[in-house]
mmCIF file of C-alpha atoms and ligand atoms in Angstrom:
data_model
loop_
_atom_site.group_PDB
_atom_site.id
_atom_site.type_symbol
_atom_site.label_atom_id
_atom_site.label_comp_id
_atom_site.label_asym_id
_atom_site.label_seq_id
_atom_site.Cartn_x
_atom_site.Cartn_y
_atom_site.Cartn_z
ATOM 1 C CA MET A 1 -7.708 11.749 17.082
ATOM 2 C CA GLN A 2 -8.310 7.626 17.033
ATOM 3 C CA ARG A 3 -11.823 8.819 17.398
ATOM 4 C CA VAL A 4 -12.598 10.526 14.572
ATOM 5 C CA LYS A 5 -10.542 8.618 12.348
ATOM 6 C CA ASN A 6 -12.256 5.187 13.114
ATOM 7 C CA ALA A 7 -15.611 7.257 12.118
ATOM 8 C CA VAL A 8 -14.445 8.451 8.895
ATOM 9 C CA ARG A 9 -12.862 5.106 9.114
ATOM 10 C CA SER A 10 -16.145 3.142 9.206
ATOM 11 C CA ARG A 11 -17.021 5.006 5.892
ATOM 12 C CA SER A 12 -14.230 4.877 3.913
ATOM 13 C CA ILE A 13 -10.189 3.265 3.401
ATOM 14 C CA HIS A 14 -7.489 5.821 2.478
ATOM 15 C CA VAL A 15 -4.634 4.593 0.613
ATOM 16 C CA CYS A 16 -0.990 6.447 0.368
ATOM 17 C CA VAL A 17 1.112 4.984 -2.661
ATOM 18 C CA VAL A 18 4.470 4.929 -2.603
ATOM 19 C CA ASP A 19 7.211 3.914 -5.464
ATOM 20 C CA THR A 20 10.344 3.148 -4.109
ATOM 21 C CA GLY A 21 11.896 2.599 -7.305
ATOM 22 C CA SER A 22 9.719 0.999 -10.562
ATOM 23 C CA CYS A 23 9.297 0.806 -13.899
ATOM 24 C CA ASN A 24 6.019 2.907 -13.644
ATOM 25 C CA GLY A 25 3.748 -0.078 -15.340
ATOM 26 C CA CYS A 26 2.366 -1.125 -11.386
ATOM 27 C CA ASP A 27 1.748 2.936 -11.014
ATOM 28 C CA ILE A 28 0.168 2.584 -14.040
ATOM 29 C CA GLU A 29 -2.696 0.252 -12.613
ATOM 30 C CA VAL A 30 -2.538 2.165 -10.250
ATOM 31 C CA LEU A 31 -3.771 4.857 -11.675
ATOM 32 C CA ALA A 32 -6.171 2.584 -13.852
ATOM 33 C CA CYS A 33 -7.946 2.640 -10.710
ATOM 34 C CA LEU A 34 -9.232 5.929 -10.065
ATOM 35 C CA SER A 35 -10.301 5.705 -13.926
ATOM 36 C CA PRO A 36 -13.751 5.779 -14.233
ATOM 37 C CA ARG A 37 -13.636 2.307 -16.008
ATOM 38 C CA TYR A 38 -12.513 0.662 -12.153
ATOM 39 C CA ASP A 39 -13.966 3.980 -9.937
ATOM 40 C CA ILE A 40 -12.065 2.685 -7.262
ATOM 41 C CA GLU A 41 -13.345 5.312 -5.259
ATOM 42 C CA GLN A 42 -17.196 3.565 -5.408
ATOM 43 C CA TYR A 43 -15.797 1.054 -2.786
ATOM 44 C CA GLY A 44 -15.448 3.575 -0.324
ATOM 45 C CA ILE A 45 -11.351 4.059 -1.061
ATOM 46 C CA TYR A 46 -9.507 7.152 -1.810
ATOM 47 C CA VAL A 47 -6.251 7.322 -3.061
ATOM 48 C CA HIS A 48 -3.824 10.226 -1.675
ATOM 49 C CA ASN A 49 -0.012 10.704 -0.983
ATOM 50 C CA ASN A 50 0.019 11.866 2.772
ATOM 51 C CA PRO A 51 0.659 8.615 5.149
ATOM 52 C CA ARG A 52 -0.917 11.040 8.270
ATOM 53 C CA GLU A 53 -4.508 10.197 7.153
ATOM 54 C CA ALA A 54 -3.601 6.565 5.747
ATOM 55 C CA ASP A 55 -4.756 3.263 6.114
ATOM 56 C CA VAL A 56 -3.596 1.457 3.623
ATOM 57 C CA LEU A 57 -0.008 1.445 2.118
ATOM 58 C CA LEU A 58 0.725 0.617 -0.713
ATOM 59 C CA VAL A 59 4.496 -0.146 -1.754
ATOM 60 C CA ILE A 60 5.721 -0.387 -5.828
ATOM 61 C CA GLY A 61 9.580 -0.752 -6.671
ATOM 62 C CA ALA A 62 12.445 -2.926 -5.820
ATOM 63 C CA VAL A 63 13.184 -0.287 -3.224
ATOM 64 C CA THR A 64 16.169 1.340 -4.113
ATOM 65 C CA PRO A 65 18.908 2.257 -1.234
ATOM 66 C CA GLN A 66 17.520 5.380 -1.307
ATOM 67 C CA TRP A 67 14.407 4.280 -0.557
ATOM 68 C CA GLU A 68 15.164 1.722 2.371
ATOM 69 C CA ASP A 69 15.122 4.464 5.170
ATOM 70 C CA LYS A 70 12.243 6.685 3.400
ATOM 71 C CA LEU A 71 10.221 3.817 3.309
ATOM 72 C CA ILE A 72 10.423 2.938 7.562
ATOM 73 C CA ALA A 73 9.839 7.193 7.405
ATOM 74 C CA LEU A 74 7.001 6.779 5.899
ATOM 75 C CA TRP A 75 5.195 3.489 7.716
ATOM 76 C CA GLU A 76 5.965 4.910 10.540
ATOM 77 C CA LYS A 77 4.230 8.125 9.805
ATOM 78 C CA ILE A 78 1.121 6.439 9.374
ATOM 79 C CA PRO A 79 -1.471 5.832 12.501
ATOM 80 C CA GLU A 80 -2.474 2.374 13.825
ATOM 81 C CA PRO A 81 -4.024 0.777 12.525
ATOM 82 C CA LYS A 82 -2.493 0.208 8.930
ATOM 83 C CA ALA A 83 -1.481 -2.433 6.611
ATOM 84 C CA ALA A 84 0.465 -2.337 3.716
ATOM 85 C CA ILE A 85 0.207 -4.101 0.621
ATOM 86 C CA ALA A 86 3.327 -5.219 -2.206
ATOM 87 C CA VAL A 87 2.115 -3.980 -5.659
ATOM 88 C CA GLY A 88 3.632 -6.371 -8.150
ATOM 89 C CA ASN A 89 6.891 -8.575 -8.159
ATOM 90 C CA CYS A 90 8.766 -5.829 -7.762
ATOM 91 C CA PRO A 91 8.091 -5.083 -3.934
ATOM 92 C CA ILE A 92 7.909 -9.537 -3.125
ATOM 93 C CA SER A 93 11.320 -10.049 -4.852
ATOM 94 C CA GLY A 94 12.958 -7.341 -7.369
ATOM 95 C CA CYS A 95 11.165 -9.329 -10.065
ATOM 96 C CA VAL A 96 13.297 -8.071 -13.600
ATOM 97 C CA PHE A 97 15.914 -6.004 -11.149
ATOM 98 C CA ASN A 98 16.800 -9.012 -9.135
ATOM 99 C CA ARG A 99 20.416 -9.573 -10.526
ATOM 100 C CA HIS A 100 23.474 -10.779 -9.295
ATOM 101 C CA ASP A 101 24.694 -7.276 -9.510
ATOM 102 C CA SER A 102 21.833 -5.562 -8.250
ATOM 103 C CA TYR A 103 21.365 -2.681 -6.445
ATOM 104 C CA VAL A 104 18.015 -2.673 -5.058
ATOM 105 C CA SER A 105 16.947 -4.266 -1.394
ATOM 106 C CA ALA A 106 13.790 -6.055 -2.415
ATOM 107 C CA PRO A 107 11.993 -7.210 -0.815
ATOM 108 C CA ALA A 108 10.219 -4.580 0.978
ATOM 109 C CA SER A 109 9.326 -7.276 4.008
ATOM 110 C CA LYS A 110 12.811 -6.525 5.225
ATOM 111 C CA PHE A 111 12.365 -2.775 5.848
ATOM 112 C CA ILE A 112 8.548 -2.879 6.891
ATOM 113 C CA PRO A 113 5.259 -5.181 7.701
ATOM 114 C CA ILE A 114 3.960 -6.584 4.794
ATOM 115 C CA ALA A 115 0.294 -7.946 5.289
ATOM 116 C CA ALA A 116 -0.390 -8.970 1.430
ATOM 117 C CA GLU A 117 1.348 -9.512 -1.631
ATOM 118 C CA ILE A 118 -0.035 -8.936 -4.963
ATOM 119 C CA PRO A 119 1.885 -10.869 -8.107
ATOM 120 C CA GLY A 120 2.066 -9.495 -11.080
ATOM 121 C CA CYS A 121 4.410 -7.769 -13.711
ATOM 122 C CA PRO A 122 2.137 -5.976 -13.069
ATOM 123 C CA PRO A 123 -0.790 -7.042 -11.620
ATOM 124 C CA ARG A 124 -3.853 -6.009 -12.899
ATOM 125 C CA PRO A 125 -6.105 -2.656 -11.669
ATOM 126 C CA THR A 126 -8.928 -5.471 -10.563
ATOM 127 C CA GLU A 127 -6.541 -7.886 -8.577
ATOM 128 C CA ILE A 128 -5.220 -4.544 -6.555
ATOM 129 C CA LEU A 129 -9.022 -3.296 -6.094
ATOM 130 C CA SER A 130 -9.697 -6.853 -5.270
ATOM 131 C CA THR A 131 -6.748 -7.041 -2.408
ATOM 132 C CA ILE A 132 -7.076 -3.898 -0.604
ATOM 133 C CA LEU A 133 -11.224 -4.303 0.249
ATOM 134 C CA ALA A 134 -10.435 -7.515 1.951
ATOM 135 C CA ILE A 135 -6.919 -6.529 3.941
ATOM 136 C CA ALA A 136 -8.234 -3.025 4.975
ATOM 137 C CA PRO A 137 -11.131 -4.781 7.087
ATOM 138 C CA LEU A 138 -9.331 -7.419 8.508
ATOM 139 C CA ALA A 139 -6.292 -4.852 9.438
ATOM 140 C CA PHE A 140 -8.832 -2.745 11.314
ATOM 141 C CA LYS A 141 -10.665 -5.394 13.102
ATOM 142 C CA ASP A 142 -7.885 -6.783 14.807
ATOM 143 C CA PHE A 143 -6.909 -3.616 16.183
ATOM 144 C CA GLU A 144 -9.967 -2.824 17.365
ATOM 145 C CA ARG A 145 -9.902 -6.367 19.313
ATOM 146 C CA GLU A 146 -6.784 -6.027 20.699
ATOM 147 C CA ARG A 147 -8.427 -2.356 22.353
ATOM 148 C CA LYS A 148 -11.074 -4.157 23.800
HETATM 149 S S1 SF4 B 1 6.494 -5.444 -11.258
HETATM 150 FE FE1 SF4 B 1 6.933 -5.076 -13.080
HETATM 151 S S2 SF4 B 1 5.454 -3.844 -13.807
HETATM 152 FE FE2 SF4 B 1 5.535 -3.414 -11.391
HETATM 153 S S3 SF4 B 1 7.315 -1.969 -11.317
HETATM 154 FE FE3 SF4 B 1 8.250 -3.873 -11.470
HETATM 155 S S4 SF4 B 1 9.326 -4.327 -13.498
HETATM 156 FE FE4 SF4 B 1 7.045 -2.943 -13.639
#
């Protein structure tokens, strides 16, 4: 299984997206990455929602209490090597939902390791794209080195 994944990965990066409680602003920017204008697939990045085939997890939203355990479970389903990227201010700090009477549990890094953060409310599609392209090869390289 790992050999198959490594062969596929040499030509592509599979991305799983999870919304842990957002205003949908960041979701729209991720969707924009799929549009002809940004055409994320031309870089070999495929976005879907199957964690078992994913390399990179994009975390959106401020992590509501209902999402705490689910986020950990989702992360554990993704095979190594893997990397999580926090998209937008919500998973980094809670953003507008971070108030004294807040019900959110941000940052997402309390629950899973976050390899990179893309600040912004919301960040631009180009920032999302460039971060995936920068982080994924680094995560894979570390994994290959550990296996040797
Ligand atoms: S960072 Fe801003 S745009 Fe993104 S989900 Fe949070 S509030 Fe919405």
